[in-house]
Coordinates of C-alpha atoms in Angstrom, one line a residue:
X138 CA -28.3 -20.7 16.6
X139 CA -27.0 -18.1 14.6
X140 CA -26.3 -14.9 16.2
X141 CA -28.4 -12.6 13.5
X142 CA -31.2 -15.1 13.8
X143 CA -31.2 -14.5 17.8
X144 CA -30.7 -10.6 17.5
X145 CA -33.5 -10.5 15.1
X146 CA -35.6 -12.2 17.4
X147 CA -34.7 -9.7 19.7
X148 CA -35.9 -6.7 17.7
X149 CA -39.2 -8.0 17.0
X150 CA -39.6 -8.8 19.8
X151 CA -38.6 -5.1 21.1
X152 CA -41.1 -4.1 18.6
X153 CA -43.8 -6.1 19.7
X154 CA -43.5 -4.6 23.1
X155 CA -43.2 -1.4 22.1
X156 CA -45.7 1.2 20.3
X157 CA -43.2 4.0 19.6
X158 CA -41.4 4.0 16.1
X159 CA -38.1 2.8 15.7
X160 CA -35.8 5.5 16.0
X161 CA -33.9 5.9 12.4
X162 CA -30.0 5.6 12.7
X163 CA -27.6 7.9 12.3
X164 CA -27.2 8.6 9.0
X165 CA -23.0 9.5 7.4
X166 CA -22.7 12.0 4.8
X167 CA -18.8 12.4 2.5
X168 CA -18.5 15.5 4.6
X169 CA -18.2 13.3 7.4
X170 CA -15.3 11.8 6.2
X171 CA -13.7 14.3 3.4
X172 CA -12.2 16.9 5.0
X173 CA -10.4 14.3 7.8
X174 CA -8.7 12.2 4.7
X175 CA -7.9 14.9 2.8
X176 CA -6.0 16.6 5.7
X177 CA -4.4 13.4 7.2
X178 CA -3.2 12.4 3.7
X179 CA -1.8 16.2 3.0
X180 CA 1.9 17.0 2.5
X181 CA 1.9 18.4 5.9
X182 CA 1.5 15.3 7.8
X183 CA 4.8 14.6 6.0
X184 CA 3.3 10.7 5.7
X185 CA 2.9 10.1 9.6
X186 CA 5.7 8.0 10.5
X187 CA 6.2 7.5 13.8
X188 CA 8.8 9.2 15.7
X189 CA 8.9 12.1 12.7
X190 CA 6.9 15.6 12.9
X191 CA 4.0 13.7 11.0
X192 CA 3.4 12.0 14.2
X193 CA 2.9 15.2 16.6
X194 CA 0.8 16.5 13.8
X195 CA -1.3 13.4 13.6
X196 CA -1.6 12.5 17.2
X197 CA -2.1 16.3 18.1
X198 CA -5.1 16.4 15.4
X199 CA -6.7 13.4 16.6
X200 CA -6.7 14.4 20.1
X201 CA -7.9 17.9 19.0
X202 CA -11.2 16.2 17.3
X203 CA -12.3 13.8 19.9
X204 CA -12.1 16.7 22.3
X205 CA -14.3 18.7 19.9
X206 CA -16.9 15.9 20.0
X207 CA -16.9 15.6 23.6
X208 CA -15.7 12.9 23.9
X209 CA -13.6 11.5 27.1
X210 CA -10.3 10.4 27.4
X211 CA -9.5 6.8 26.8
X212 CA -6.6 6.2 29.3
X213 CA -7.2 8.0 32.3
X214 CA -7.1 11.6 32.1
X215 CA -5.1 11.0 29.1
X216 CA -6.3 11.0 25.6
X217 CA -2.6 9.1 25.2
X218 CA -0.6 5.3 25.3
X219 CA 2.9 5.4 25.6
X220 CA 4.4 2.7 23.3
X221 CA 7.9 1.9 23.9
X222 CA 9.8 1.5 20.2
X223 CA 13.1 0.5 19.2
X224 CA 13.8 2.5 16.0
X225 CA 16.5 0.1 14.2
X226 CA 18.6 1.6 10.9
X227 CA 20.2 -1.4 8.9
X228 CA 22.6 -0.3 6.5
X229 CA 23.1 -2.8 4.6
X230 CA 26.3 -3.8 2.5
X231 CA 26.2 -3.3 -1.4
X232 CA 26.7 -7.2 -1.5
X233 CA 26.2 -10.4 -0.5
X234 CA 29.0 -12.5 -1.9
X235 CA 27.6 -16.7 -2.6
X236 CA 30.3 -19.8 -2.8
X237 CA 30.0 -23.0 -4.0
X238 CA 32.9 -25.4 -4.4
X239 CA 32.9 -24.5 -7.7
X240 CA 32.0 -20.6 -8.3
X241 CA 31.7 -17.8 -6.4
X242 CA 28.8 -14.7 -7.7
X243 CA 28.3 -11.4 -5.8
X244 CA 24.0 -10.6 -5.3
X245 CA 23.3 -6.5 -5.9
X246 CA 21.3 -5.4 -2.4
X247 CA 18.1 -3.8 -3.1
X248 CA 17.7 -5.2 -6.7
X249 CA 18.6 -9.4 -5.9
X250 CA 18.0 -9.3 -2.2
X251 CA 16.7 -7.3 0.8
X252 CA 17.9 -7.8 4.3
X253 CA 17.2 -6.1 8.0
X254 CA 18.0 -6.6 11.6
X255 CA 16.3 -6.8 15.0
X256 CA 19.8 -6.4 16.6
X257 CA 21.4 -3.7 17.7
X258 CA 24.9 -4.3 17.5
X259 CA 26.8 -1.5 16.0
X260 CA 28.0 -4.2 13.2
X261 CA 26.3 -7.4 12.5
X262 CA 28.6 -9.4 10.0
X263 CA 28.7 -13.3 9.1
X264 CA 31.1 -15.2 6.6
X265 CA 30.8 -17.9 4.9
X266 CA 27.4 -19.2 6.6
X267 CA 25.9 -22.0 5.1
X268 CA 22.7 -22.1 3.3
X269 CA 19.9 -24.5 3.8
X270 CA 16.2 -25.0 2.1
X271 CA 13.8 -25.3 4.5
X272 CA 11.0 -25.7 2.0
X273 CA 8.3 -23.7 3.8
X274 CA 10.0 -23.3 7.0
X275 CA 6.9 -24.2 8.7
X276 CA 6.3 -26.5 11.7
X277 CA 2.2 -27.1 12.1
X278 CA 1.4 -30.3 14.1
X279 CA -1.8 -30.1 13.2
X280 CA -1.1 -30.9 9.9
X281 CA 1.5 -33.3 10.5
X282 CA 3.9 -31.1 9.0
X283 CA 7.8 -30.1 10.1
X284 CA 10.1 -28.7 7.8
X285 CA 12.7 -28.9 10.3
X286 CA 13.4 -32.4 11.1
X287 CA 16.4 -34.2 11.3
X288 CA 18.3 -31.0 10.7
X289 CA 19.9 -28.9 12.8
X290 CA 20.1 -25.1 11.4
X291 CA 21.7 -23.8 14.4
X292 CA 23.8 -20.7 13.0
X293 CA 22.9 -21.4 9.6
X294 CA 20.8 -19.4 6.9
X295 CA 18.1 -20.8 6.0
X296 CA 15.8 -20.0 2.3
X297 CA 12.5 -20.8 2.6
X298 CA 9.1 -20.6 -0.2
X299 CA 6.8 -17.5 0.8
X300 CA 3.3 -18.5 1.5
X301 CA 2.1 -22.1 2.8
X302 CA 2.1 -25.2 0.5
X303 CA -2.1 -25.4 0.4
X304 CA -1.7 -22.5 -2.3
X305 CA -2.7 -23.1 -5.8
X306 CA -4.2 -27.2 -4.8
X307 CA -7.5 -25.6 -4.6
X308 CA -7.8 -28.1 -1.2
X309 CA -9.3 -26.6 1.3
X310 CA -8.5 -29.2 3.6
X311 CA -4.5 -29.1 3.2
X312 CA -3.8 -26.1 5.0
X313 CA -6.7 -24.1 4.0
X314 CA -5.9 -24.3 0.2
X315 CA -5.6 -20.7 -1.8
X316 CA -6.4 -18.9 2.0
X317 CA -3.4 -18.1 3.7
X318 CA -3.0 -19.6 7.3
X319 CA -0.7 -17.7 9.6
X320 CA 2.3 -20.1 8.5
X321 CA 2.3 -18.4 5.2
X322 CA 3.0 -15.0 6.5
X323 CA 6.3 -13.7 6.3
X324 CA 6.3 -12.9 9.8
X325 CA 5.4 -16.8 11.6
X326 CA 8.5 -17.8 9.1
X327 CA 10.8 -15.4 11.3
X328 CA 9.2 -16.4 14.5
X329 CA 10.0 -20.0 13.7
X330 CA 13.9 -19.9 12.1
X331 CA 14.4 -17.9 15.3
X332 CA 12.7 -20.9 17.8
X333 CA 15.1 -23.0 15.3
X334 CA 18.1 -21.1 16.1
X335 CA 19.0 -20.0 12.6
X336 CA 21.4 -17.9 11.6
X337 CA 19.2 -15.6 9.1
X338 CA 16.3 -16.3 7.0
X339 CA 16.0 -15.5 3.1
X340 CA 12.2 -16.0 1.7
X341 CA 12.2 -16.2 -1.9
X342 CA 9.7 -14.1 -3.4
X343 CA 7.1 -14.3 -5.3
X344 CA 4.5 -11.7 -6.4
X345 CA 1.2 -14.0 -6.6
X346 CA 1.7 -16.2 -3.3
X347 CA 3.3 -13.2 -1.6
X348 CA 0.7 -10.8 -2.8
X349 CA 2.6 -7.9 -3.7
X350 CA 5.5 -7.1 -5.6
X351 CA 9.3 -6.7 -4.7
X352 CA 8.8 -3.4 -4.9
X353 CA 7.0 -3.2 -1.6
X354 CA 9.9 -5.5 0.1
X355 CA 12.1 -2.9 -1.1
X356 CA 11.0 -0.5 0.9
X357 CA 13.1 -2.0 4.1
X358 CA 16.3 -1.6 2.1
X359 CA 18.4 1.2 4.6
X360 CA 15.5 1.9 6.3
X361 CA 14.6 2.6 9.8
X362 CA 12.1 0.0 11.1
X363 CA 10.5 0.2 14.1
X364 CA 9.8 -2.6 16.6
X365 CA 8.6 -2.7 20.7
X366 CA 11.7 -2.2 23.1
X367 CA 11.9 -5.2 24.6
X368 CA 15.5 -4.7 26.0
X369 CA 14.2 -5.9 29.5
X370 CA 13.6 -9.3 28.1
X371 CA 16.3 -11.7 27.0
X372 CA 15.5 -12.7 23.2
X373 CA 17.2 -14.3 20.7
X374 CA 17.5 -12.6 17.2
X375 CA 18.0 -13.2 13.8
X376 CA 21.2 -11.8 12.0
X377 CA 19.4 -10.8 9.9
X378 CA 15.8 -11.5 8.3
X379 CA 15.3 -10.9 4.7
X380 CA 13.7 -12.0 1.3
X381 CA 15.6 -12.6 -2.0
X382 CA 14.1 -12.5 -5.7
X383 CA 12.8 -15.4 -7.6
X384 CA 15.4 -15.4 -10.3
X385 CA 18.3 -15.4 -7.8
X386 CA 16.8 -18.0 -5.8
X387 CA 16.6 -20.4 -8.9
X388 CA 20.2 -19.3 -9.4
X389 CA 21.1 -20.4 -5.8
X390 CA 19.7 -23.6 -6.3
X391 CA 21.3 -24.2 -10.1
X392 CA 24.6 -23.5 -8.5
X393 CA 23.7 -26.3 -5.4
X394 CA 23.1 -28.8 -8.3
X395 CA 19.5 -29.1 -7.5
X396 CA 16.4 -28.9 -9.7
X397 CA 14.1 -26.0 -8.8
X398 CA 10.6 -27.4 -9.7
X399 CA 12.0 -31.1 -8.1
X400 CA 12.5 -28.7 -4.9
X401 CA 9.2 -27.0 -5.0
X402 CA 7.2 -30.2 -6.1
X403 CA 8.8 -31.9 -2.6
X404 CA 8.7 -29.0 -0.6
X405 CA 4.7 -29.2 -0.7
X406 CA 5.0 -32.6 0.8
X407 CA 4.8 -33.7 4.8
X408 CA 7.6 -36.3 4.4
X409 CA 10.0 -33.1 3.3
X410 CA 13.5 -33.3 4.0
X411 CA 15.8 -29.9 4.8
X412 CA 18.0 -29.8 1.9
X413 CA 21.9 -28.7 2.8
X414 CA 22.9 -26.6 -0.3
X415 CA 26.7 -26.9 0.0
X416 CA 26.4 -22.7 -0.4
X417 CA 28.0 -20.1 2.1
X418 CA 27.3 -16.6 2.4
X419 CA 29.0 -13.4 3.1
X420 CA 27.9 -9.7 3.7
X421 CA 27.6 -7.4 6.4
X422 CA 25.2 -4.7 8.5
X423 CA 26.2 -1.7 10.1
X424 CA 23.4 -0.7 12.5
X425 CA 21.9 2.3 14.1
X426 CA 19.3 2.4 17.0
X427 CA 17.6 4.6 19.2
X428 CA 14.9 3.9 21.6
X429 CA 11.5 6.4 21.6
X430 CA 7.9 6.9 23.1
X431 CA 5.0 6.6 20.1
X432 CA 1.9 7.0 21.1
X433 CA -1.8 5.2 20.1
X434 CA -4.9 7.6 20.6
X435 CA -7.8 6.7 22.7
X436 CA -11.0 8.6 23.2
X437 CA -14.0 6.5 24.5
X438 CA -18.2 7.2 25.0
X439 CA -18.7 5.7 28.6
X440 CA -21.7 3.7 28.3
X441 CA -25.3 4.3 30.3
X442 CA -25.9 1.0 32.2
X443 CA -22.8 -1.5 31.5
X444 CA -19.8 1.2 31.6
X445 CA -17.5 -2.0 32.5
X446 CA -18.1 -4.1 29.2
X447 CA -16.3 -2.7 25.9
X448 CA -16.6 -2.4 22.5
X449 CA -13.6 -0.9 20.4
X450 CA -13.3 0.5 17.1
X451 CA -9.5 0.3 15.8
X452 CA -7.7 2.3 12.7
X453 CA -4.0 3.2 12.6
X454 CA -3.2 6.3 11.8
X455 CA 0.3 6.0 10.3
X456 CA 1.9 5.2 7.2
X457 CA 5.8 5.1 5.6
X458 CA 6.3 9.1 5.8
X459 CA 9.1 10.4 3.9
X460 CA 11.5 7.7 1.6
X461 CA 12.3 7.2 -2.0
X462 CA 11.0 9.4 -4.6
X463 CA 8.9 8.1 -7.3
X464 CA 9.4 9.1 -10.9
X465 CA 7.4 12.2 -10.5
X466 CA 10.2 12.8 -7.9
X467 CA 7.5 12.9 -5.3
X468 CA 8.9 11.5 -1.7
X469 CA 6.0 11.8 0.9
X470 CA 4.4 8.5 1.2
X471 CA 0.4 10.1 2.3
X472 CA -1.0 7.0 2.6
X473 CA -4.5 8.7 2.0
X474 CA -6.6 4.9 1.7
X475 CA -4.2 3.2 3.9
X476 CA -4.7 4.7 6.2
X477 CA -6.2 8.2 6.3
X478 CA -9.5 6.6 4.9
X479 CA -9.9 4.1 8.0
X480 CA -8.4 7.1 10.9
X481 CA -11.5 9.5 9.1
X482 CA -14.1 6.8 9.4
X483 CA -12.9 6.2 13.3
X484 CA -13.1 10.0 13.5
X485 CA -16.5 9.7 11.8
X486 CA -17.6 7.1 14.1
X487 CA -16.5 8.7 17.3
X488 CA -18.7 11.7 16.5
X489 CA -21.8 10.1 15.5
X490 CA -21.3 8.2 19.1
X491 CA -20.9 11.1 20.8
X492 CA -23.8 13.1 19.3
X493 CA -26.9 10.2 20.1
X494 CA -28.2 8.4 23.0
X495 CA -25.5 7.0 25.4
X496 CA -25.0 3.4 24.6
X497 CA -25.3 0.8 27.2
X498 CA -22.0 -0.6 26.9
X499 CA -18.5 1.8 27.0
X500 CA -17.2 2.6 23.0
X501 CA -14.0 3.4 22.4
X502 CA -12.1 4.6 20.1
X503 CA -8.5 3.4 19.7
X504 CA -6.1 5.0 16.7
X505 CA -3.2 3.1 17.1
X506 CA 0.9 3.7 16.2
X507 CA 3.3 1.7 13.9
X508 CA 0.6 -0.8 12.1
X509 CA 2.8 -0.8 9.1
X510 CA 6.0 -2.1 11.0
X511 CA 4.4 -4.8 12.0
X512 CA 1.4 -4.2 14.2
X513 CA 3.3 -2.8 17.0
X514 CA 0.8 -0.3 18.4
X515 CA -2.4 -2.4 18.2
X516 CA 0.2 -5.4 19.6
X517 CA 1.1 -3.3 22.3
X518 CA -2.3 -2.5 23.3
X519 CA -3.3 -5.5 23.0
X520 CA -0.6 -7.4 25.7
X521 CA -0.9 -3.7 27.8
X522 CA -5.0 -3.1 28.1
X523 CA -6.1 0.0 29.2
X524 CA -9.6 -2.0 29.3
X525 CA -9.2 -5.7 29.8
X526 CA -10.0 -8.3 27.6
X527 CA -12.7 -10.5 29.6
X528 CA -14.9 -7.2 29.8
X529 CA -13.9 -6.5 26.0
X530 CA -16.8 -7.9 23.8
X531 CA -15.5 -7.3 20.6
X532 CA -13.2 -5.4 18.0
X533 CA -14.3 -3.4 14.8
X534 CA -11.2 -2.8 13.2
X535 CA -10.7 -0.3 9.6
X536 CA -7.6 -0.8 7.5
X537 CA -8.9 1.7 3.6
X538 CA -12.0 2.8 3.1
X539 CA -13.7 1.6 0.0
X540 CA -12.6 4.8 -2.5
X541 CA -14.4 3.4 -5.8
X542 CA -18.1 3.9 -5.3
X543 CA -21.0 1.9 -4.3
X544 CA -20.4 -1.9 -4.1
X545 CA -22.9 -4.9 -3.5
X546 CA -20.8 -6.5 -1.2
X547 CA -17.7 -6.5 1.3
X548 CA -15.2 -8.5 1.4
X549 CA -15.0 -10.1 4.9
X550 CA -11.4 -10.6 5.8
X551 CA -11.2 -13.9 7.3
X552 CA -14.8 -14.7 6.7
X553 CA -16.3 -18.2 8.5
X554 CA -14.2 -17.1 11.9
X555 CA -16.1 -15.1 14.3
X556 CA -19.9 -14.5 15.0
X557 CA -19.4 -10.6 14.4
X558 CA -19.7 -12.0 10.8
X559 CA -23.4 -12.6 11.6
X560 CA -24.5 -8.9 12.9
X561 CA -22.6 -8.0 10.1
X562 CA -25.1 -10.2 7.8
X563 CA -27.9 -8.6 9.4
X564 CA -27.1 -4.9 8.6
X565 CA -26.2 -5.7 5.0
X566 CA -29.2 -7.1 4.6
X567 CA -31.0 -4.2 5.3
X568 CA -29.1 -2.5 2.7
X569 CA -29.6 -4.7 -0.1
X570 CA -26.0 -6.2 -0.1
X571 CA -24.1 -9.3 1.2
X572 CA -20.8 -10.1 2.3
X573 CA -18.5 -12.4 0.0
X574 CA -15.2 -14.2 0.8
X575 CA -11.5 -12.6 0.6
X576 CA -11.1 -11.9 -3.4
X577 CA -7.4 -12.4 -2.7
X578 CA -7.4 -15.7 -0.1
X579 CA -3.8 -16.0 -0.6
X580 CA -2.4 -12.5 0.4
X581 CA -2.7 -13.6 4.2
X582 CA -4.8 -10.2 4.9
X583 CA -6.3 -11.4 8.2
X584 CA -2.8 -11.4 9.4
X585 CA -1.9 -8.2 8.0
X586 CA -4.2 -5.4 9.9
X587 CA -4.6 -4.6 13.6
X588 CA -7.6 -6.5 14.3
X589 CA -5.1 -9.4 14.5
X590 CA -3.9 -8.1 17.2
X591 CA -6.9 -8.8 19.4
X592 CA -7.5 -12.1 17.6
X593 CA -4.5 -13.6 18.9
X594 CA -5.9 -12.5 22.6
X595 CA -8.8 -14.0 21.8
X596 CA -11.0 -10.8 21.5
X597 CA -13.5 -11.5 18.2
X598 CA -12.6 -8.6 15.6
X599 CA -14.5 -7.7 12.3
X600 CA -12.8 -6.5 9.8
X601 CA -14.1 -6.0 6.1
X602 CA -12.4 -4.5 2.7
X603 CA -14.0 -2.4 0.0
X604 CA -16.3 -5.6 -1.4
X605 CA -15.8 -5.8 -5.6
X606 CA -19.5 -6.0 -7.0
X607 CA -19.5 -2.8 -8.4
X608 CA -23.2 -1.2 -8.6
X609 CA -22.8 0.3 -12.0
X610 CA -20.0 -2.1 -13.7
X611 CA -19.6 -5.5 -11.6
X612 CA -17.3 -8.1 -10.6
X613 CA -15.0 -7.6 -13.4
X614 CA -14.2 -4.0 -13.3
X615 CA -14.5 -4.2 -9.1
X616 CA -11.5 -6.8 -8.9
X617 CA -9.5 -4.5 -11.1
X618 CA -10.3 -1.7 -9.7
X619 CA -8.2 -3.5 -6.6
X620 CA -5.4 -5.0 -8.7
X621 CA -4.6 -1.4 -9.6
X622 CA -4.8 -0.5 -6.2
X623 CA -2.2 -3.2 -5.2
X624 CA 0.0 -2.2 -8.7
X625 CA 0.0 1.3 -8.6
X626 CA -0.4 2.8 -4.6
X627 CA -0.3 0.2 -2.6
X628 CA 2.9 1.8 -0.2
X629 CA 4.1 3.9 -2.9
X630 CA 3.6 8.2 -2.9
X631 CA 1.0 7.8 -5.9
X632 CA -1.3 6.6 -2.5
X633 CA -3.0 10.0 -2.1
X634 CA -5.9 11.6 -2.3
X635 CA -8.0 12.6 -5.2
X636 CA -10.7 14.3 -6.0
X637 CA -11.1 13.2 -9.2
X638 CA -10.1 9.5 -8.6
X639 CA -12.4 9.2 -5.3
X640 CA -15.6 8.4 -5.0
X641 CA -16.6 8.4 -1.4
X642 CA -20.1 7.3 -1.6
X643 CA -19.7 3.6 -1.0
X644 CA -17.7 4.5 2.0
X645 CA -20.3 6.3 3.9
X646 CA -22.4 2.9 3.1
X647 CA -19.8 1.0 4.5
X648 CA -18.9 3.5 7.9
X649 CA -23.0 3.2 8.1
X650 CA -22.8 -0.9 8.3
X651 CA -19.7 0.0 11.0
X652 CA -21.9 2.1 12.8
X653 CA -25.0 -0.1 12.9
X654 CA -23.0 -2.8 13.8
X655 CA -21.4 -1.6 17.1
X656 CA -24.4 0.6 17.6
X657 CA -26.3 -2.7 18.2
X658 CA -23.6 -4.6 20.0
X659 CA -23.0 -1.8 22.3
X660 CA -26.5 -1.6 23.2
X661 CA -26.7 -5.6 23.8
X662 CA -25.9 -8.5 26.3
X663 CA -24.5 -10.3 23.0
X664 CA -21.0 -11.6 23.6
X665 CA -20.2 -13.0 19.8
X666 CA -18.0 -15.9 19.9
X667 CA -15.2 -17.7 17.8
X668 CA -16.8 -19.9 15.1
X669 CA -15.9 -23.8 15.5
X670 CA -12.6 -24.2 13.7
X671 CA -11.3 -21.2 14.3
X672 CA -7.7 -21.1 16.2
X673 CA -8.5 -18.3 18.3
X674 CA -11.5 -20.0 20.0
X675 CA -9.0 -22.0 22.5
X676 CA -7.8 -18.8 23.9
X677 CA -11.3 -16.8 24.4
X678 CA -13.1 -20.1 25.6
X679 CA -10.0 -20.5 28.0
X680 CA -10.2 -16.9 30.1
X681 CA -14.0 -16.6 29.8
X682 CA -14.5 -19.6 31.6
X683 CA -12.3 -18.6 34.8

């Protein structure tokens, strides 16, 4: 049975047995969340990059405001979690010089590829490396699928498609069709040329599978990127991990003598072969690290009767800080929707906790670090619990707070996965809307925000964007009100707060349906589960059963 048929069971009958009126919910105001994005998104937070002033501003403000709202500390007597980070400078060559037997071309860095590195050798350099297509560089039994076999890529680079080869078949069965599964994300395509022993990976881009532009890939080039110190574990690492534009790519493959549709039209097939491409490679990184202490925020609400079972609302609170100027010539990267929006509504959300009845169950509140490095903070957390996982019920997790208005719906990120869909369900319904599917399946979002974090624990996480059923204009305008977003903010300075731009009242609709909805978990014994089909079902099903 469906878990909003079973809690609305449970109300009636609470009702029923009961002659005093329901007591009417907290109610959010734009003041409530204002005045936090505004400040969080100001010039003075200097863009909240970890490691930078922003941070001590940020994490100093947070801490302030949950101390203001009475609120306890979430780790100990600390309001604090140390996360170990390995900041990593790449300083890439100007070049990358590419040989065939026949002619030699030199790619321009930043403009015809990108590259990085996890290691930390002064100088990370390789000559004449070969080059390999690896089609999708994906290995997924369950789909019968290995882009790997019968070749060894030991040492080798390999260039592999971005996305998974379900998108644009409009099958839902092969893979899962326009959605992205986790083997379309950039990230699983590292994870696997490293289990491969590779040499380096280059993933050609393209803006409509990849679902943003090469301008947002540009942002690694000679930039400091942030990942966990793990330098008491032995990894292996990539020389270098990277992505390379589509008209290069279909240069690369003109000068192997292969056909470029021929290889994409093969490379969506399971009996796929590795292609050699008879191509070497040359260039060079000189590298500088350091090793630092970020911190996620944590404030909690202890709960009245079942303090040991927890509920926790996520946002990260930092964004790119200070890089390349734009062509107004402003550098500060605010990041005011992504993610000063989502930190305001936590802030929101803590204090509306802390102002009503005790809940039943323990809330917390849990701002994590380095989100847009690659989930680091909320990963951290996540393998290092303050609260364990069999006694955490669920996660709420916001990642941009719908800017544009009042909408219809929300767009559930990852929708048919967890039964927090189906509290959700409830709660819209009693404000008139519904929830509808990803409106961009094949950006791989539910891989992209921290709630993923917890997924791949096992822990069931919500997570909803702004919904695109606009009250006063519909669909239409709604989905271009987010292709704009994508085009002209997404990661770039232009992401900051206006007042003339803005219109916050379809956020406090949305913080509302955040609030109902751990309001009435957190005053449950509801344990949502993973949906049937859903990969993290295994892993839940397999510690809540010990």
């Amino acid at each position: 049975m469906r878990l909003n048929l079973i809690l609305c069971a449970s109300v009636l009958m609470l009702l029923a047995s009961c002659s005093a009126p329901e007591k009417e919910p907290y109610a959010f105001q734009v003041s409530d969340l204002e005045p936090h994005i505004v400040k969080l998104a100001s010039d003075e937070f200097e863009g909240r990059m970890p490691f930078s002033a922003g941070e001590t501003k940020t994490i100093n403000y947070l801490e302030s405001e949950f101390k203001a709202y009475g609120l306890e500390p979430g780790n100990g007597n600390s309001y604090f979690q140390d996360v170990p980070l390995a900041s990593i400078t790449s300083l890439g060559a100007p070049t990358m010089t590419v040989s065939s037997a026949d002619e030699s071309i030199s790619l321009e860095g930043l403009t015809d590829y990108v590259i990085w590195t996890q290691r930390t050798d002064s100088l990370v350099t390789f000559e004449d490396a070969e080059i390999v297509f690896a089609g999708f560089g994906i290995v997924a039994p369950e789909y019968g699928w290995n882009d790997y076999k019968n070749i060894d890529v030991m040492g080798k680079i390999v260039m592999v498609l971005v996305n998974d080869p379900g998108f644009g078949t409009e099958d839902a069965s092969f893979f899962k069709g326009n959605t992205m599964t986790y083997y379309g994300r950039w990230t699983y395509k590292y994870e696997e040329a490293i289990r491969q022993g590779a040499l380096g990976v280059l993933i050609v881009h393209n803006t409509i599978p990849a679902g943003y532009g090469f301008n947002v890939v540009q942002n690694r080039w000679n930039s400091e990127q942030l990942y966990l110190d793990d330098r008491n574990e032995n990894n292996y690492k990539l020389a270098f991990e990277g992505w390379v534009t589509l008209p290069v790519a279909n240069k690369l493959f003109e000068m192997a003598g292969l056909n470029e549709r021929e290889m994409l039209a093969k490379a969506r097939k399971a009996d796929f072969q590795a292609i050699p491409m008879n191509l070497k490679a040359s260039t060079s990184l000189t590298v500088k690290a350091k090793y630092d202490i970020s911190k996620n925020v944590i404030a909690k609400v202890t709960g009245a009767t079942r303090p040991n079972e927890y509920v926790i609302y996520t946002a990260h609170w930092d964004h790119l800080g200070i890089g390349a100027p734009d062509e107004t010539g402003d550098s500060i990267y605010n990041g005011a929707l992504d993610n000063a929006s989502g930190t305001a509504a936590l802030l929101a959300l803590a204090e509306a906790f802390a102002k009503e009845e005790k809940p039943e169950r323990t809330v917390v509140f849990l701002a994590v670090t380095a989100e847009e490095q690659g989930l680091w903070g909320s990963l951290y957390y996540a393998l290092n619990p303050v609260y364990p996982k069999e006694q955490t019920v669920a996660n709420i997790n916001m990642d941009g707070i719908n800017p544009s208005g009042k909408m219809r719906d929300v767009s559930v990120i990852g929708i048919g996965q967890s039964e927090m869909e189906d509290l959700l369900d409830v709660e819209l319904a009693k404000q008139g809307r519904y929830a509808s599917p990803d409106p961009t399946p094949t950006a791989g979002y539910y891989f992209r925000s921290d709630h993923f974090s917890f997924a791949k624990v096992g822990i069931p996480a919500l997570y909803f964007g702004s919904g695109i059923d606009h009250v006063e204009k519909g669909k239409e305008y709604g989905k271009q009100l987010e292709d704009e977003y994508v085009q002209l903010y997404y990661h770039k300075p232009s992401d900051a707060y206006d007042p003339e731009r803005w219109n916050l009242d379809g956020a406090v609709e949305d913080v509302q349906l955040l609030y109902n909805v751990g309001q009435n978990l957190s005053n449950s014994d509801l344990w949502p589960q993973w949906k049937e089909g859903s990969e993290f079902k295994a892993i839940r099903d397999g510690y809540m059963k010990k």
